[in-house]
């Protein structure tokens, strides 16, 4: 037959097992929520990686376009330098032509004594032909100059939107770099949060495994107790000894409580006149033992000194060496 103590113990064990099972279900639900959060974070990280790859591809394309525009601008600058060089040559030729014309006119109109030079002078037809040739060359140079001016105007007109586009691309590149930094910061923060969640998840898993192990141990203990109850024995081998020990402790605490109450009552002493006091009784240390009348000596406040017994620390002191007295 089971006693009330055995039944109470079995009820306590069953209640604790039920409570542990409820806690385990709650931990499993929390674990499932953590798994869902981890999946959501992984999807967000995947989406961020795809966006980051697309932005990097756009940045590479823009960099290629910018390099191409820079190359074209360099070519146009070289053409402009060539045009300036040609303009300078045309100016020099025009100056030389004007000087040649002036000298020719001066030579024709001047009527002074001259010294006949030896050699063959060109005829008027040859001079006219040479002048016509120089005019043709001048017209050709002017035509080339106009072509270069048109080319420079066209290059300037084409390079202006390209330069504006390059400036806009630089602003877009700056904005894309800022977005990329923000995405990287978000990815780093997400990784940190995932690491924290993973660590917390590991702790929860360890706690859940520990609780499962305890539940299995308690189930084995319950099976063992059930088999012992079916055999007519106590559910636990040491439960009877533990119960006795609890009774002994209870009795000992009761005795200690009664002893304290008795000592508290003894602190109050009844005087011969019927009053109670907590003062200590008069000591009889100074009552002579061999005196015919055992009365205490009236030492008053100056009682004789009684040295205490030497302690264990006296072994650390060296005995003094007595010097002989010289008389």
GROMACS .gro file of C-alpha atoms in nm:
model
  327
    1UNK     CA    1   0.000   0.000   0.000
    2UNK     CA    2   0.115   0.351  -0.081
    3UNK     CA    3   0.138   0.598   0.201
    4UNK     CA    4   0.037   0.960   0.175
    5UNK     CA    5   0.404   1.055   0.148
    6UNK     CA    6   0.454   0.822  -0.148
    7UNK     CA    7   0.144   0.956  -0.320
    8UNK     CA    8   0.255   1.315  -0.262
    9UNK     CA    9   0.599   1.237  -0.400
   10UNK     CA   10   0.451   1.067  -0.709
   11UNK     CA   11   0.215   1.362  -0.763
   12UNK     CA   12   0.507   1.604  -0.732
   13UNK     CA   13   0.715   1.407  -0.984
   14UNK     CA   14   0.425   1.387  -1.233
   15UNK     CA   15   0.355   1.760  -1.195
   16UNK     CA   16   0.723   1.844  -1.256
   17UNK     CA   17   0.727   1.615  -1.562
   18UNK     CA   18   0.415   1.785  -1.701
   19UNK     CA   19   0.565   2.127  -1.638
   20UNK     CA   20   0.888   2.024  -1.814
   21UNK     CA   21   0.687   1.893  -2.110
   22UNK     CA   22   0.504   2.226  -2.138
   23UNK     CA   23   0.838   2.411  -2.121
   24UNK     CA   24   0.978   2.184  -2.392
   25UNK     CA   25   0.680   2.262  -2.620
   26UNK     CA   26   0.731   2.635  -2.559
   27UNK     CA   27   1.102   2.603  -2.642
   28UNK     CA   28   1.017   2.413  -2.962
   29UNK     CA   29   0.776   2.692  -3.065
   30UNK     CA   30   1.047   2.955  -2.996
   31UNK     CA   31   1.294   2.745  -3.195
   32UNK     CA   32   1.051   2.729  -3.488
   33UNK     CA   33   1.012   3.110  -3.478
   34UNK     CA   34   1.390   3.148  -3.484
   35UNK     CA   35   1.409   2.919  -3.787
   36UNK     CA   36   1.152   3.136  -3.966
   37UNK     CA   37   1.349   3.453  -3.883
   38UNK     CA   38   1.671   3.293  -4.010
   39UNK     CA   39   1.500   3.198  -4.339
   40UNK     CA   40   1.369   3.553  -4.381
   41UNK     CA   41   1.717   3.694  -4.315
   42UNK     CA   42   1.872   3.454  -4.568
   43UNK     CA   43   1.616   3.560  -4.833
   44UNK     CA   44   1.690   3.927  -4.762
   45UNK     CA   45   2.065   3.863  -4.789
   46UNK     CA   46   2.017   3.680  -5.122
   47UNK     CA   47   1.809   3.970  -5.256
   48UNK     CA   48   2.071   4.219  -5.138
   49UNK     CA   49   2.348   4.019  -5.306
   50UNK     CA   50   2.157   4.018  -5.636
   51UNK     CA   51   2.097   4.393  -5.612
   52UNK     CA   52   2.463   4.445  -5.530
   53UNK     CA   53   2.571   4.242  -5.834
   54UNK     CA   54   2.338   4.442  -6.060
   55UNK     CA   55   2.475   4.769  -5.923
   56UNK     CA   56   2.834   4.652  -5.971
   57UNK     CA   57   2.753   4.556  -6.333
   58UNK     CA   58   2.601   4.902  -6.394
   59UNK     CA   59   2.909   5.063  -6.241
   60UNK     CA   60   3.139   4.865  -6.471
   61UNK     CA   61   2.934   4.966  -6.775
   62UNK     CA   62   2.943   5.330  -6.673
   63UNK     CA   63   3.317   5.314  -6.616
   64UNK     CA   64   3.365   5.171  -6.968
   65UNK     CA   65   3.151   5.449  -7.116
   66UNK     CA   66   3.344   5.713  -6.921
   67UNK     CA   67   3.676   5.573  -7.043
   68UNK     CA   68   3.549   5.574  -7.403
   69UNK     CA   69   3.434   5.935  -7.370
   70UNK     CA   70   3.767   6.034  -7.219
   71UNK     CA   71   3.950   5.872  -7.511
   72UNK     CA   72   3.737   6.058  -7.761
   73UNK     CA   73   3.793   6.385  -7.576
   74UNK     CA   74   4.170   6.326  -7.587
   75UNK     CA   75   4.150   6.269  -7.965
   76UNK     CA   76   3.950   6.590  -8.009
   77UNK     CA   77   4.206   6.780  -7.804
   78UNK     CA   78   4.482   6.651  -8.033
   79UNK     CA   79   4.282   6.768  -8.335
   80UNK     CA   80   4.241   7.110  -8.176
   81UNK     CA   81   4.618   7.134  -8.121
   82UNK     CA   82   4.675   7.039  -8.487
   83UNK     CA   83   4.427   7.303  -8.597
   84UNK     CA   84   4.605   7.570  -8.393
   85UNK     CA   85   4.935   7.467  -8.547
   86UNK     CA   86   4.785   7.494  -8.898
   87UNK     CA   87   4.638   7.835  -8.813
   88UNK     CA   88   4.979   7.955  -8.706
   89UNK     CA   89   5.131   7.827  -9.032
   90UNK     CA   90   4.858   8.002  -9.235
   91UNK     CA   91   4.921   8.326  -9.047
   92UNK     CA   92   5.296   8.301  -9.118
   93UNK     CA   93   5.227   8.233  -9.488
   94UNK     CA   94   4.987   8.525  -9.508
   95UNK     CA   95   5.247   8.752  -9.354
   96UNK     CA   96   5.508   8.629  -9.598
   97UNK     CA   97   5.266   8.678  -9.888
   98UNK     CA   98   5.184   9.031  -9.784
   99UNK     CA   99   5.553   9.110  -9.743
  100UNK     CA  100   5.624   8.961 -10.087
  101UNK     CA  101   5.342   9.170 -10.240
  102UNK     CA  102   5.469   9.485 -10.073
  103UNK     CA  103   5.821   9.420 -10.191
  104UNK     CA  104   5.698   9.348 -10.544
  105UNK     CA  105   5.494   9.669 -10.556
  106UNK     CA  106   5.779   9.870 -10.415
  107UNK     CA  107   6.014   9.724 -10.673
  108UNK     CA  108   5.772   9.804 -10.955
  109UNK     CA  109   5.689  10.158 -10.843
  110UNK     CA  110   6.036  10.258 -10.731
  111UNK     CA  111   6.221  10.473 -10.980
  112UNK     CA  112   6.571  10.492 -10.858
  113UNK     CA  113   6.906  10.404 -10.989
  114UNK     CA  114   6.952  10.041 -10.976
  115UNK     CA  115   7.242   9.815 -11.031
  116UNK     CA  116   7.192   9.557 -11.287
  117UNK     CA  117   7.220   9.214 -11.144
  118UNK     CA  118   7.348   8.933 -11.336
  119UNK     CA  119   7.111   8.652 -11.402
  120UNK     CA  120   6.796   8.582 -11.585
  121UNK     CA  121   6.486   8.768 -11.469
  122UNK     CA  122   6.156   8.586 -11.490
  123UNK     CA  123   5.914   8.713 -11.741
  124UNK     CA  124   5.585   8.880 -11.664
  125UNK     CA  125   5.394   8.566 -11.757
  126UNK     CA  126   5.604   8.361 -11.519
  127UNK     CA  127   5.552   8.612 -11.241
  128UNK     CA  128   5.179   8.618 -11.303
  129UNK     CA  129   5.177   8.240 -11.307
  130UNK     CA  130   5.371   8.229 -10.982
  131UNK     CA  131   5.133   8.481 -10.823
  132UNK     CA  132   4.836   8.276 -10.937
  133UNK     CA  133   5.003   7.966 -10.792
  134UNK     CA  134   5.055   8.145 -10.459
  135UNK     CA  135   4.691   8.260 -10.460
  136UNK     CA  136   4.580   7.903 -10.528
  137UNK     CA  137   4.796   7.784 -10.238
  138UNK     CA  138   4.651   8.057 -10.018
  139UNK     CA  139   4.295   7.960 -10.117
  140UNK     CA  140   4.378   7.598 -10.040
  141UNK     CA  141   4.516   7.697  -9.702
  142UNK     CA  142   4.210   7.906  -9.629
  143UNK     CA  143   3.987   7.614  -9.729
  144UNK     CA  144   4.180   7.383  -9.497
  145UNK     CA  145   4.151   7.644  -9.221
  146UNK     CA  146   3.773   7.664  -9.267
  147UNK     CA  147   3.750   7.286  -9.258
  148UNK     CA  148   3.951   7.278  -8.937
  149UNK     CA  149   3.732   7.550  -8.787
  150UNK     CA  150   3.419   7.353  -8.876
  151UNK     CA  151   3.578   7.041  -8.733
  152UNK     CA  152   3.665   7.225  -8.412
  153UNK     CA  153   3.309   7.361  -8.385
  154UNK     CA  154   3.167   7.013  -8.437
  155UNK     CA  155   3.408   6.864  -8.183
  156UNK     CA  156   3.318   7.134  -7.933
  157UNK     CA  157   2.947   7.079  -7.994
  158UNK     CA  158   2.988   6.702  -7.948
  159UNK     CA  159   3.221   6.722  -7.653
  160UNK     CA  160   2.997   6.958  -7.456
  161UNK     CA  161   2.712   6.706  -7.400
  162UNK     CA  162   2.972   6.438  -7.343
  163UNK     CA  163   3.134   6.645  -7.071
  164UNK     CA  164   2.792   6.711  -6.918
  165UNK     CA  165   2.713   6.342  -6.940
  166UNK     CA  166   3.048   6.263  -6.777
  167UNK     CA  167   2.965   6.500  -6.490
  168UNK     CA  168   2.620   6.342  -6.454
  169UNK     CA  169   2.779   5.998  -6.461
  170UNK     CA  170   3.015   6.108  -6.187
  171UNK     CA  171   2.719   6.216  -5.975
  172UNK     CA  172   2.544   5.886  -6.048
  173UNK     CA  173   2.861   5.701  -5.963
  174UNK     CA  174   2.881   5.886  -5.632
  175UNK     CA  175   2.518   5.802  -5.554
  176UNK     CA  176   2.574   5.439  -5.654
  177UNK     CA  177   2.884   5.424  -5.432
  178UNK     CA  178   2.679   5.560  -5.141
  179UNK     CA  179   2.406   5.302  -5.206
  180UNK     CA  180   2.670   5.030  -5.229
  181UNK     CA  181   2.818   5.136  -4.895
  182UNK     CA  182   2.473   5.135  -4.738
  183UNK     CA  183   2.405   4.787  -4.877
  184UNK     CA  184   2.738   4.661  -4.748
  185UNK     CA  185   2.664   4.810  -4.406
  186UNK     CA  186   2.322   4.645  -4.406
  187UNK     CA  187   2.479   4.312  -4.508
  188UNK     CA  188   2.738   4.338  -4.229
  189UNK     CA  189   2.467   4.425  -3.974
  190UNK     CA  190   2.253   4.140  -4.102
  191UNK     CA  191   2.546   3.900  -4.071
  192UNK     CA  192   2.604   4.015  -3.714
  193UNK     CA  193   2.237   3.969  -3.632
  194UNK     CA  194   2.242   3.625  -3.793
  195UNK     CA  195   2.547   3.530  -3.591
  196UNK     CA  196   2.376   3.647  -3.273
  197UNK     CA  197   2.058   3.458  -3.365
  198UNK     CA  198   2.263   3.148  -3.449
  199UNK     CA  199   2.441   3.167  -3.115
  200UNK     CA  200   2.111   3.210  -2.934
  201UNK     CA  201   1.966   2.926  -3.138
  202UNK     CA  202   2.258   2.703  -3.040
  203UNK     CA  203   2.200   2.787  -2.675
  204UNK     CA  204   1.831   2.711  -2.709
  205UNK     CA  205   1.912   2.383  -2.884
  206UNK     CA  206   2.154   2.288  -2.608
  207UNK     CA  207   1.892   2.374  -2.345
  208UNK     CA  208   1.630   2.175  -2.537
  209UNK     CA  209   1.864   1.874  -2.563
  210UNK     CA  210   1.937   1.900  -2.192
  211UNK     CA  211   1.564   1.912  -2.112
  212UNK     CA  212   1.498   1.618  -2.345
  213UNK     CA  213   1.768   1.419  -2.169
  214UNK     CA  214   1.620   1.507  -1.831
  215UNK     CA  215   1.274   1.407  -1.956
  216UNK     CA  216   1.410   1.073  -2.075
  217UNK     CA  217   1.580   1.019  -1.738
  218UNK     CA  218   1.261   1.108  -1.554
  219UNK     CA  219   1.060   0.876  -1.780
  220UNK     CA  220   1.303   0.592  -1.708
  221UNK     CA  221   1.278   0.676  -1.338
  222UNK     CA  222   0.897   0.677  -1.362
  223UNK     CA  223   0.901   0.338  -1.535
  224UNK     CA  224   1.131   0.203  -1.269
  225UNK     CA  225   0.908   0.343  -0.993
  226UNK     CA  226   0.599   0.196  -1.163
  227UNK     CA  227   0.764  -0.149  -1.178
  228UNK     CA  228   0.860  -0.126  -0.811
  229UNK     CA  229   0.504  -0.024  -0.721
  230UNK     CA  230   0.369  -0.321  -0.916
  231UNK     CA  231   0.605  -0.545  -0.718
  232UNK     CA  232   0.474  -0.400  -0.390
  233UNK     CA  233   0.792  -0.205  -0.310
  234UNK     CA  234   0.854   0.160  -0.254
  235UNK     CA  235   0.875   0.363  -0.577
  236UNK     CA  236   1.232   0.466  -0.501
  237UNK     CA  237   1.486   0.258  -0.304
  238UNK     CA  238   1.615   0.546  -0.093
  239UNK     CA  239   1.282   0.724  -0.051
  240UNK     CA  240   1.211   0.557   0.284
  241UNK     CA  241   1.552   0.652   0.419
  242UNK     CA  242   1.503   1.003   0.287
  243UNK     CA  243   1.163   1.021   0.457
  244UNK     CA  244   1.316   0.910   0.785
  245UNK     CA  245   1.590   1.160   0.750
  246UNK     CA  246   1.328   1.432   0.688
  247UNK     CA  247   1.147   1.324   1.006
  248UNK     CA  248   1.472   1.331   1.204
  249UNK     CA  249   1.549   1.677   1.072
  250UNK     CA  250   1.203   1.793   1.161
  251UNK     CA  251   1.236   1.658   1.516
  252UNK     CA  252   1.583   1.809   1.550
  253UNK     CA  253   1.455   2.151   1.436
  254UNK     CA  254   1.169   2.118   1.688
  255UNK     CA  255   1.417   2.041   1.966
  256UNK     CA  256   1.638   2.331   1.865
  257UNK     CA  257   1.338   2.560   1.867
  258UNK     CA  258   1.235   2.441   2.214
  259UNK     CA  259   1.595   2.479   2.336
  260UNK     CA  260   1.608   2.836   2.209
  261UNK     CA  261   1.280   2.916   2.377
  262UNK     CA  262   1.408   2.765   2.702
  263UNK     CA  263   1.731   2.961   2.684
  264UNK     CA  264   1.534   3.277   2.614
  265UNK     CA  265   1.321   3.208   2.921
  266UNK     CA  266   1.631   3.138   3.133
  267UNK     CA  267   1.776   3.474   3.042
  268UNK     CA  268   1.515   3.625   3.268
  269UNK     CA  269   1.587   3.527   3.628
  270UNK     CA  270   1.357   3.575   3.925
  271UNK     CA  271   1.503   3.760   4.219
  272UNK     CA  272   1.412   3.681   4.582
  273UNK     CA  273   1.185   3.981   4.588
  274UNK     CA  274   0.982   3.831   4.302
  275UNK     CA  275   1.112   4.052   4.022
  276UNK     CA  276   1.275   3.930   3.696
  277UNK     CA  277   1.609   4.050   3.564
  278UNK     CA  278   1.861   3.965   3.291
  279UNK     CA  279   2.167   4.070   3.491
  280UNK     CA  280   2.442   3.814   3.543
  281UNK     CA  281   2.479   3.657   3.885
  282UNK     CA  282   2.758   3.778   4.116
  283UNK     CA  283   3.078   3.583   4.037
  284UNK     CA  284   3.236   3.381   4.316
  285UNK     CA  285   3.593   3.391   4.172
  286UNK     CA  286   3.722   3.597   4.461
  287UNK     CA  287   3.573   3.392   4.746
  288UNK     CA  288   3.860   3.234   4.947
  289UNK     CA  289   3.823   2.858   4.969
  290UNK     CA  290   4.016   2.790   5.295
  291UNK     CA  291   3.875   3.084   5.491
  292UNK     CA  292   3.654   3.006   5.788
  293UNK     CA  293   3.402   3.256   5.662
  294UNK     CA  294   3.367   3.227   5.281
  295UNK     CA  295   3.303   3.588   5.199
  296UNK     CA  296   3.426   3.757   4.879
  297UNK     CA  297   3.709   4.008   4.919
  298UNK     CA  298   3.611   4.365   4.844
  299UNK     CA  299   3.854   4.430   4.561
  300UNK     CA  300   3.624   4.676   4.396
  301UNK     CA  301   3.729   4.795   4.051
  302UNK     CA  302   4.097   4.689   4.094
  303UNK     CA  303   4.077   4.310   4.095
  304UNK     CA  304   4.396   4.102   4.095
  305UNK     CA  305   4.535   4.023   3.754
  306UNK     CA  306   4.514   3.665   3.637
  307UNK     CA  307   4.717   3.597   3.325
  308UNK     CA  308   4.554   3.387   3.058
  309UNK     CA  309   4.691   3.053   2.947
  310UNK     CA  310   4.963   3.078   2.680
  311UNK     CA  311   4.829   3.015   2.331
  312UNK     CA  312   4.968   2.818   2.038
  313UNK     CA  313   5.147   3.121   1.897
  314UNK     CA  314   5.393   3.119   2.187
  315UNK     CA  315   5.605   2.872   1.990
  316UNK     CA  316   5.708   3.158   1.761
  317UNK     CA  317   5.870   3.353   2.045
  318UNK     CA  318   6.220   3.283   2.171
  319UNK     CA  319   6.275   3.260   2.544
  320UNK     CA  320   6.485   3.545   2.682
  321UNK     CA  321   6.840   3.473   2.793
  322UNK     CA  322   6.889   3.581   3.152
  323UNK     CA  323   7.215   3.763   3.214
  324UNK     CA  324   7.391   3.698   3.542
  325UNK     CA  325   7.371   3.980   3.791
  326UNK     CA  326   7.695   4.140   3.893
  327UNK     CA  327   7.696   4.247   4.254
   0.00000   0.00000   0.00000
